[in-house]
Amino acid sequence: EDKVVQSPLSLVVHEGDTVTLNCSYEVTNFRSLLWYKQEKKAPTFLFMLTSSGIEKKSGRLSSILDKKELFSILNITATQTGDSAVYLCAVTHFGNEKLTFGTGTRLTIIP
Amino acid sequence: DAGVIQSPRHEVTEMGQEVTLRCKPISGHDYLFWYRQTMMRGLELLIYFNNNVPIDDSGMPEDRFSAKMPNASFSTLKIQPSEPRDSAVYFCASSTRLAPPLDTQYFGPGTRLTVL
């Protein structure tokens, strides 16, 4: 059974700080890892990673995957209050379309 | 283009009653997923369909839960009889492997179910 562990469970930082969120996984026949942002509603897609060492970037957010060590990180630079949310990591494996989610990291940005 | 549509957005019912949640996926998407989110267990897949056919229902808690997809634009998740432990937010999501980004699922706004 696929397993996803995120750390830290929660994080409180001041506006302007840089944060790093962690996601480790155990997946048989790994296919991809996805990051989602969830505010007080539905998760919204951020990134999908399939290859090691290739950084995906969108504005102040970036993410990278290490398939050898089985983890991914999500970086957010110059944080803003609008970044406050739960960040979810999920994985997929070949042969099935299901996403297996971690429990998420709750990020709070203090003005 | 409209996203995934779910109804109702909120449902409050009494234990023992039947509850039906509805979902309209994004047009053209051939995969539909039902998830349940609780504080204790996080986001869990209940069942998913491909081209209206149930593929994996291993996450369905028990026989009280059933899901159908009669056509490409509509799915239901039914709980009968409902119990207080079914209280959660139920999300519907859809995706397609016909266009990138693959594996990306798009979530509806969710139905917040409270069973008293």
PDB file of C-alpha atoms in Angstrom:
ATOM      1  CA  GLU A   1       0.000   0.000   0.000  1.00  0.00           C
ATOM      2  CA  ASP A   2       1.297   3.449  -0.948  1.00  0.00           C
ATOM      3  CA  LYS A   3       2.400   5.640   1.930  1.00  0.00           C
ATOM      4  CA  VAL A   4       3.000   9.393   2.026  1.00  0.00           C
ATOM      5  CA  VAL A   5       4.405  11.258   5.022  1.00  0.00           C
ATOM      6  CA  GLN A   6       4.564  15.035   5.183  1.00  0.00           C
ATOM      7  CA  SER A   7       6.514  17.203   7.585  1.00  0.00           C
ATOM      8  CA  PRO A   8       6.187  19.353   9.476  1.00  0.00           C
ATOM      9  CA  LEU A   9       2.506  18.911  10.346  1.00  0.00           C
ATOM     10  CA  SER A  10       2.205  22.636  10.888  1.00  0.00           C
ATOM     11  CA  LEU A  11       4.387  25.668  10.441  1.00  0.00           C
ATOM     12  CA  VAL A  12       4.000  29.286  11.481  1.00  0.00           C
ATOM     13  CA  VAL A  13       6.278  31.904   9.938  1.00  0.00           C
ATOM     14  CA  HIS A  14       6.340  35.640   9.365  1.00  0.00           C
ATOM     15  CA  GLU A  15       5.536  37.253   6.085  1.00  0.00           C
ATOM     16  CA  GLY A  16       8.623  37.432   3.902  1.00  0.00           C
ATOM     17  CA  ASP A  17      10.206  34.267   5.283  1.00  0.00           C
ATOM     18  CA  THR A  18      11.126  31.295   3.120  1.00  0.00           C
ATOM     19  CA  VAL A  19       9.662  27.883   3.941  1.00  0.00           C
ATOM     20  CA  THR A  20      10.442  24.335   2.908  1.00  0.00           C
ATOM     21  CA  LEU A  21       7.811  21.625   3.128  1.00  0.00           C
ATOM     22  CA  ASN A  22       8.758  17.973   2.987  1.00  0.00           C
ATOM     23  CA  CYS A  23       7.115  14.905   1.531  1.00  0.00           C
ATOM     24  CA  SER A  24       8.496  11.370   1.694  1.00  0.00           C
ATOM     25  CA  TYR A  25       6.864   8.375   0.123  1.00  0.00           C
ATOM     26  CA  GLU A  26       6.856   4.617  -0.220  1.00  0.00           C
ATOM     27  CA  VAL A  27       5.304   3.525  -3.493  1.00  0.00           C
ATOM     28  CA  THR A  28       5.588   0.368  -5.511  1.00  0.00           C
ATOM     29  CA  ASN A  29       5.941   1.199  -9.202  1.00  0.00           C
ATOM     30  CA  PHE A  30       6.044   4.949  -8.654  1.00  0.00           C
ATOM     31  CA  ARG A  31       4.695   7.133 -11.436  1.00  0.00           C
ATOM     32  CA  SER A  32       4.345  10.709 -10.188  1.00  0.00           C
ATOM     33  CA  LEU A  33       4.181  13.019  -7.182  1.00  0.00           C
ATOM     34  CA  LEU A  34       1.787  15.942  -7.002  1.00  0.00           C
ATOM     35  CA  TRP A  35       1.491  18.987  -4.765  1.00  0.00           C
ATOM     36  CA  TYR A  36      -1.834  20.621  -4.003  1.00  0.00           C
ATOM     37  CA  LYS A  37      -2.789  23.721  -2.025  1.00  0.00           C
ATOM     38  CA  GLN A  38      -5.952  23.619   0.032  1.00  0.00           C
ATOM     39  CA  GLU A  39      -7.450  26.722   1.561  1.00  0.00           C
ATOM     40  CA  LYS A  40     -10.956  26.611   2.988  1.00  0.00           C
ATOM     41  CA  LYS A  41     -12.233  24.723   0.001  1.00  0.00           C
ATOM     42  CA  ALA A  42     -11.106  22.213  -2.604  1.00  0.00           C
ATOM     43  CA  PRO A  43      -7.458  21.298  -3.209  1.00  0.00           C
ATOM     44  CA  THR A  44      -5.978  23.149  -6.150  1.00  0.00           C
ATOM     45  CA  PHE A  45      -3.164  21.722  -8.244  1.00  0.00           C
ATOM     46  CA  LEU A  46       0.341  23.194  -7.952  1.00  0.00           C
ATOM     47  CA  PHE A  47       2.888  20.827  -9.471  1.00  0.00           C
ATOM     48  CA  MET A  48       3.360  17.366 -10.843  1.00  0.00           C
ATOM     49  CA  LEU A  49       6.822  15.777 -10.735  1.00  0.00           C
ATOM     50  CA  THR A  50       7.963  12.630 -12.423  1.00  0.00           C
ATOM     51  CA  SER A  51      11.706  13.017 -12.921  1.00  0.00           C
ATOM     52  CA  SER A  52      14.448  13.386 -10.342  1.00  0.00           C
ATOM     53  CA  GLY A  53      16.391  16.589 -10.095  1.00  0.00           C
ATOM     54  CA  ILE A  54      14.241  18.704 -12.371  1.00  0.00           C
ATOM     55  CA  GLU A  55      12.823  21.728 -10.572  1.00  0.00           C
ATOM     56  CA  LYS A  56       9.309  22.871 -11.297  1.00  0.00           C
ATOM     57  CA  LYS A  57       8.758  26.557 -10.656  1.00  0.00           C
ATOM     58  CA  SER A  58       5.781  28.861 -10.559  1.00  0.00           C
ATOM     59  CA  GLY A  59       6.393  32.337  -9.255  1.00  0.00           C
ATOM     60  CA  ARG A  60       7.585  32.125  -5.663  1.00  0.00           C
ATOM     61  CA  LEU A  61       6.844  28.389  -5.464  1.00  0.00           C
ATOM     62  CA  SER A  62       9.184  25.651  -6.578  1.00  0.00           C
ATOM     63  CA  SER A  63       9.436  21.917  -6.102  1.00  0.00           C
ATOM     64  CA  ILE A  64      11.884  19.139  -6.769  1.00  0.00           C
ATOM     65  CA  LEU A  65      11.786  15.367  -6.609  1.00  0.00           C
ATOM     66  CA  ASP A  66      14.459  12.889  -5.506  1.00  0.00           C
ATOM     67  CA  LYS A  67      13.471   9.426  -6.696  1.00  0.00           C
ATOM     68  CA  LYS A  68      16.517   7.793  -5.180  1.00  0.00           C
ATOM     69  CA  GLU A  69      15.820   9.057  -1.664  1.00  0.00           C
ATOM     70  CA  LEU A  70      12.039   8.968  -2.196  1.00  0.00           C
ATOM     71  CA  PHE A  71      11.147  12.503  -1.227  1.00  0.00           C
ATOM     72  CA  SER A  72      10.100  15.859  -2.563  1.00  0.00           C
ATOM     73  CA  ILE A  73      10.290  19.383  -1.216  1.00  0.00           C
ATOM     74  CA  LEU A  74       8.110  22.395  -1.856  1.00  0.00           C
ATOM     75  CA  ASN A  75       9.760  25.772  -1.376  1.00  0.00           C
ATOM     76  CA  ILE A  76       7.948  29.046  -0.983  1.00  0.00           C
ATOM     77  CA  THR A  77      10.055  32.212  -0.975  1.00  0.00           C
ATOM     78  CA  ALA A  78       9.018  35.668   0.239  1.00  0.00           C
ATOM     79  CA  THR A  79       5.886  34.256   1.806  1.00  0.00           C
ATOM     80  CA  GLN A  80       2.653  36.245   1.825  1.00  0.00           C
ATOM     81  CA  THR A  81      -0.470  35.903   3.945  1.00  0.00           C
ATOM     82  CA  GLY A  82      -2.228  34.442   0.912  1.00  0.00           C
ATOM     83  CA  ASP A  83       0.116  31.466   1.117  1.00  0.00           C
ATOM     84  CA  SER A  84      -1.571  30.372   4.339  1.00  0.00           C
ATOM     85  CA  ALA A  85      -3.141  27.006   3.559  1.00  0.00           C
ATOM     86  CA  VAL A  86      -2.740  23.269   3.925  1.00  0.00           C
ATOM     87  CA  TYR A  87      -0.268  21.882   1.409  1.00  0.00           C
ATOM     88  CA  LEU A  88      -0.942  18.332   0.330  1.00  0.00           C
ATOM     89  CA  CYS A  89       1.431  15.881  -1.287  1.00  0.00           C
ATOM     90  CA  ALA A  90       0.103  12.895  -3.251  1.00  0.00           C
ATOM     91  CA  VAL A  91       1.580  10.042  -5.262  1.00  0.00           C
ATOM     92  CA  THR A  92       0.451   7.785  -8.061  1.00  0.00           C
ATOM     93  CA  HIS A  93       1.735   4.452  -9.290  1.00  0.00           C
ATOM     94  CA  PHE A  94       1.523   2.682 -12.607  1.00  0.00           C
ATOM     95  CA  GLY A  95      -1.528   0.513 -13.073  1.00  0.00           C
ATOM     96  CA  ASN A  96      -3.907   2.693 -11.091  1.00  0.00           C
ATOM     97  CA  GLU A  97      -5.180   6.238 -11.339  1.00  0.00           C
ATOM     98  CA  LYS A  98      -5.713   6.859  -7.631  1.00  0.00           C
ATOM     99  CA  LEU A  99      -3.944   9.598  -5.703  1.00  0.00           C
ATOM    100  CA  THR A 100      -2.679   8.654  -2.250  1.00  0.00           C
ATOM    101  CA  PHE A 101      -2.437  11.777  -0.127  1.00  0.00           C
ATOM    102  CA  GLY A 102      -0.352  12.671   2.860  1.00  0.00           C
ATOM    103  CA  THR A 103      -1.997  14.346   5.836  1.00  0.00           C
ATOM    104  CA  GLY A 104      -0.712  17.729   4.764  1.00  0.00           C
ATOM    105  CA  THR A 105       1.296  20.593   6.232  1.00  0.00           C
ATOM    106  CA  ARG A 106      -0.695  23.495   7.637  1.00  0.00           C
ATOM    107  CA  LEU A 107       1.201  26.699   6.849  1.00  0.00           C
ATOM    108  CA  THR A 108       0.285  29.927   8.605  1.00  0.00           C
ATOM    109  CA  ILE A 109       1.844  33.224   7.559  1.00  0.00           C
ATOM    110  CA  ILE A 110       1.770  35.983  10.168  1.00  0.00           C
ATOM    111  CA  PRO A 111       1.672  39.544   8.785  1.00  0.00           C
TER     112      PRO A 111
ATOM    113  CA  ASP B   1     -14.944  26.147 -18.897  1.00  0.00           C
ATOM    114  CA  ALA B   2     -16.846  25.185 -15.747  1.00  0.00           C
ATOM    115  CA  GLY B   3     -14.978  23.137 -13.191  1.00  0.00           C
ATOM    116  CA  VAL B   4     -16.262  20.111 -11.324  1.00  0.00           C
ATOM    117  CA  ILE B   5     -19.718  20.802  -9.947  1.00  0.00           C
ATOM    118  CA  GLN B   6     -21.023  19.233  -6.762  1.00  0.00           C
ATOM    119  CA  SER B   7     -24.346  19.450  -5.011  1.00  0.00           C
ATOM    120  CA  PRO B   8     -25.458  20.075  -2.411  1.00  0.00           C
ATOM    121  CA  ARG B   9     -22.692  22.157  -0.861  1.00  0.00           C
ATOM    122  CA  HIS B  10     -23.939  21.456   2.636  1.00  0.00           C
ATOM    123  CA  GLU B  11     -26.118  18.650   3.920  1.00  0.00           C
ATOM    124  CA  VAL B  12     -27.371  18.134   7.441  1.00  0.00           C
ATOM    125  CA  THR B  13     -29.323  14.990   8.112  1.00  0.00           C
ATOM    126  CA  GLU B  14     -30.300  12.692  10.910  1.00  0.00           C
ATOM    127  CA  MET B  15     -28.837   9.293  11.585  1.00  0.00           C
ATOM    128  CA  GLY B  16     -30.557   6.607   9.561  1.00  0.00           C
ATOM    129  CA  GLN B  17     -31.540   8.844   6.675  1.00  0.00           C
ATOM    130  CA  GLU B  18     -30.442   8.326   3.100  1.00  0.00           C
ATOM    131  CA  VAL B  19     -28.016  10.874   1.678  1.00  0.00           C
ATOM    132  CA  THR B  20     -27.261  11.398  -2.011  1.00  0.00           C
ATOM    133  CA  LEU B  21     -24.334  13.502  -3.176  1.00  0.00           C
ATOM    134  CA  ARG B  22     -24.057  14.577  -6.788  1.00  0.00           C
ATOM    135  CA  CYS B  23     -21.186  15.399  -9.112  1.00  0.00           C
ATOM    136  CA  LYS B  24     -20.767  16.699 -12.639  1.00  0.00           C
ATOM    137  CA  PRO B  25     -17.196  16.248 -13.907  1.00  0.00           C
ATOM    138  CA  ILE B  26     -15.351  18.560 -16.265  1.00  0.00           C
ATOM    139  CA  SER B  27     -16.539  17.985 -19.806  1.00  0.00           C
ATOM    140  CA  GLY B  28     -14.239  15.626 -21.675  1.00  0.00           C
ATOM    141  CA  HIS B  29     -12.723  14.086 -18.584  1.00  0.00           C
ATOM    142  CA  ASP B  30     -12.945  10.307 -18.561  1.00  0.00           C
ATOM    143  CA  TYR B  31     -11.974   9.669 -14.926  1.00  0.00           C
ATOM    144  CA  LEU B  32     -14.111  10.539 -11.925  1.00  0.00           C
ATOM    145  CA  PHE B  33     -13.079  10.153  -8.306  1.00  0.00           C
ATOM    146  CA  TRP B  34     -14.933  10.359  -4.983  1.00  0.00           C
ATOM    147  CA  TYR B  35     -12.899  11.333  -1.901  1.00  0.00           C
ATOM    148  CA  ARG B  36     -13.739  11.836   1.744  1.00  0.00           C
ATOM    149  CA  GLN B  37     -11.831  14.247   3.976  1.00  0.00           C
ATOM    150  CA  THR B  38     -11.827  14.214   7.766  1.00  0.00           C
ATOM    151  CA  MET B  39      -9.498  15.689  10.349  1.00  0.00           C
ATOM    152  CA  MET B  40      -8.550  12.250  11.610  1.00  0.00           C
ATOM    153  CA  ARG B  41      -7.924  10.450   8.311  1.00  0.00           C
ATOM    154  CA  GLY B  42      -7.186  13.234   5.870  1.00  0.00           C
ATOM    155  CA  LEU B  43      -8.166  12.871   2.221  1.00  0.00           C
ATOM    156  CA  GLU B  44      -9.089   9.309   1.251  1.00  0.00           C
ATOM    157  CA  LEU B  45     -10.167   7.884  -2.084  1.00  0.00           C
ATOM    158  CA  LEU B  46     -13.478   6.058  -1.914  1.00  0.00           C
ATOM    159  CA  ILE B  47     -13.984   4.966  -5.522  1.00  0.00           C
ATOM    160  CA  TYR B  48     -13.072   5.959  -9.036  1.00  0.00           C
ATOM    161  CA  PHE B  49     -14.611   5.448 -12.469  1.00  0.00           C
ATOM    162  CA  ASN B  50     -13.140   5.334 -15.950  1.00  0.00           C
ATOM    163  CA  ASN B  51     -15.545   5.876 -18.840  1.00  0.00           C
ATOM    164  CA  ASN B  52     -18.436   5.436 -16.386  1.00  0.00           C
ATOM    165  CA  VAL B  53     -17.189   2.039 -15.185  1.00  0.00           C
ATOM    166  CA  PRO B  54     -16.124   1.590 -11.536  1.00  0.00           C
ATOM    167  CA  ILE B  55     -12.461   0.621 -11.484  1.00  0.00           C
ATOM    168  CA  ASP B  56     -11.389   0.673  -7.852  1.00  0.00           C
ATOM    169  CA  ASP B  57     -13.871   0.731  -4.991  1.00  0.00           C
ATOM    170  CA  SER B  58     -11.509  -0.591  -2.346  1.00  0.00           C
ATOM    171  CA  GLY B  59     -11.877   2.608  -0.356  1.00  0.00           C
ATOM    172  CA  MET B  60     -15.634   2.372   0.058  1.00  0.00           C
ATOM    173  CA  PRO B  61     -16.093   1.939   3.811  1.00  0.00           C
ATOM    174  CA  GLU B  62     -18.915  -0.577   3.834  1.00  0.00           C
ATOM    175  CA  ASP B  63     -22.119  -1.635   2.158  1.00  0.00           C
ATOM    176  CA  ARG B  64     -23.893   1.496   3.298  1.00  0.00           C
ATOM    177  CA  PHE B  65     -21.963   3.391   0.636  1.00  0.00           C
ATOM    178  CA  SER B  66     -22.678   3.048  -3.059  1.00  0.00           C
ATOM    179  CA  ALA B  67     -21.685   5.067  -6.116  1.00  0.00           C
ATOM    180  CA  LYS B  68     -22.981   5.178  -9.664  1.00  0.00           C
ATOM    181  CA  MET B  69     -22.062   6.899 -12.866  1.00  0.00           C
ATOM    182  CA  PRO B  70     -24.953   6.494 -15.319  1.00  0.00           C
ATOM    183  CA  ASN B  71     -23.337   8.721 -17.957  1.00  0.00           C
ATOM    184  CA  ALA B  72     -20.204  10.736 -18.635  1.00  0.00           C
ATOM    185  CA  SER B  73     -21.564  13.889 -17.049  1.00  0.00           C
ATOM    186  CA  PHE B  74     -23.087  12.691 -13.803  1.00  0.00           C
ATOM    187  CA  SER B  75     -22.243  10.610 -10.752  1.00  0.00           C
ATOM    188  CA  THR B  76     -23.824  10.004  -7.384  1.00  0.00           C
ATOM    189  CA  LEU B  77     -22.537   8.829  -4.041  1.00  0.00           C
ATOM    190  CA  LYS B  78     -25.227   7.438  -1.776  1.00  0.00           C
ATOM    191  CA  ILE B  79     -25.101   6.622   1.912  1.00  0.00           C
ATOM    192  CA  GLN B  80     -27.942   4.543   3.293  1.00  0.00           C
ATOM    193  CA  PRO B  81     -28.409   4.522   6.230  1.00  0.00           C
ATOM    194  CA  SER B  82     -26.211   7.403   7.301  1.00  0.00           C
ATOM    195  CA  GLU B  83     -24.351   7.431  10.619  1.00  0.00           C
ATOM    196  CA  PRO B  84     -22.697  10.244  12.590  1.00  0.00           C
ATOM    197  CA  ARG B  85     -19.239   8.869  11.718  1.00  0.00           C
ATOM    198  CA  ASP B  86     -20.001   9.586   8.051  1.00  0.00           C
ATOM    199  CA  SER B  87     -19.763  13.311   8.795  1.00  0.00           C
ATOM    200  CA  ALA B  88     -17.019  14.673   6.558  1.00  0.00           C
ATOM    201  CA  VAL B  89     -16.380  16.721   3.456  1.00  0.00           C
ATOM    202  CA  TYR B  90     -16.912  14.673   0.307  1.00  0.00           C
ATOM    203  CA  PHE B  91     -15.023  15.761  -2.788  1.00  0.00           C
ATOM    204  CA  CYS B  92     -15.529  14.751  -6.351  1.00  0.00           C
ATOM    205  CA  ALA B  93     -12.614  15.112  -8.772  1.00  0.00           C
ATOM    206  CA  SER B  94     -12.105  14.444 -12.456  1.00  0.00           C
ATOM    207  CA  SER B  95      -9.168  13.970 -14.785  1.00  0.00           C
ATOM    208  CA  THR B  96      -8.107  12.750 -18.177  1.00  0.00           C
ATOM    209  CA  ARG B  97      -5.063  10.953 -19.509  1.00  0.00           C
ATOM    210  CA  LEU B  98      -5.696  12.308 -22.983  1.00  0.00           C
ATOM    211  CA  ALA B  99      -4.012  15.655 -22.337  1.00  0.00           C
ATOM    212  CA  PRO B 100      -1.288  16.923 -20.028  1.00  0.00           C
ATOM    213  CA  PRO B 101      -0.676  17.419 -17.228  1.00  0.00           C
ATOM    214  CA  LEU B 102      -1.414  13.744 -16.735  1.00  0.00           C
ATOM    215  CA  ASP B 103      -2.356  12.453 -13.307  1.00  0.00           C
ATOM    216  CA  THR B 104      -3.699  15.869 -12.373  1.00  0.00           C
ATOM    217  CA  GLN B 105      -7.106  15.664 -10.779  1.00  0.00           C
ATOM    218  CA  TYR B 106      -9.370  18.697 -10.558  1.00  0.00           C
ATOM    219  CA  PHE B 107     -11.491  18.888  -7.453  1.00  0.00           C
ATOM    220  CA  GLY B 108     -15.007  20.154  -6.979  1.00  0.00           C
ATOM    221  CA  PRO B 109     -15.947  22.464  -4.093  1.00  0.00           C
ATOM    222  CA  GLY B 110     -17.014  19.564  -1.907  1.00  0.00           C
ATOM    223  CA  THR B 111     -20.137  18.661   0.042  1.00  0.00           C
ATOM    224  CA  ARG B 112     -19.951  19.157   3.796  1.00  0.00           C
ATOM    225  CA  LEU B 113     -22.070  16.381   5.302  1.00  0.00           C
ATOM    226  CA  THR B 114     -23.190  16.464   8.923  1.00  0.00           C
ATOM    227  CA  VAL B 115     -25.073  13.485  10.305  1.00  0.00           C
ATOM    228  CA  LEU B 116     -26.731  14.176  13.648  1.00  0.00           C
TER     229      LEU B 116
END
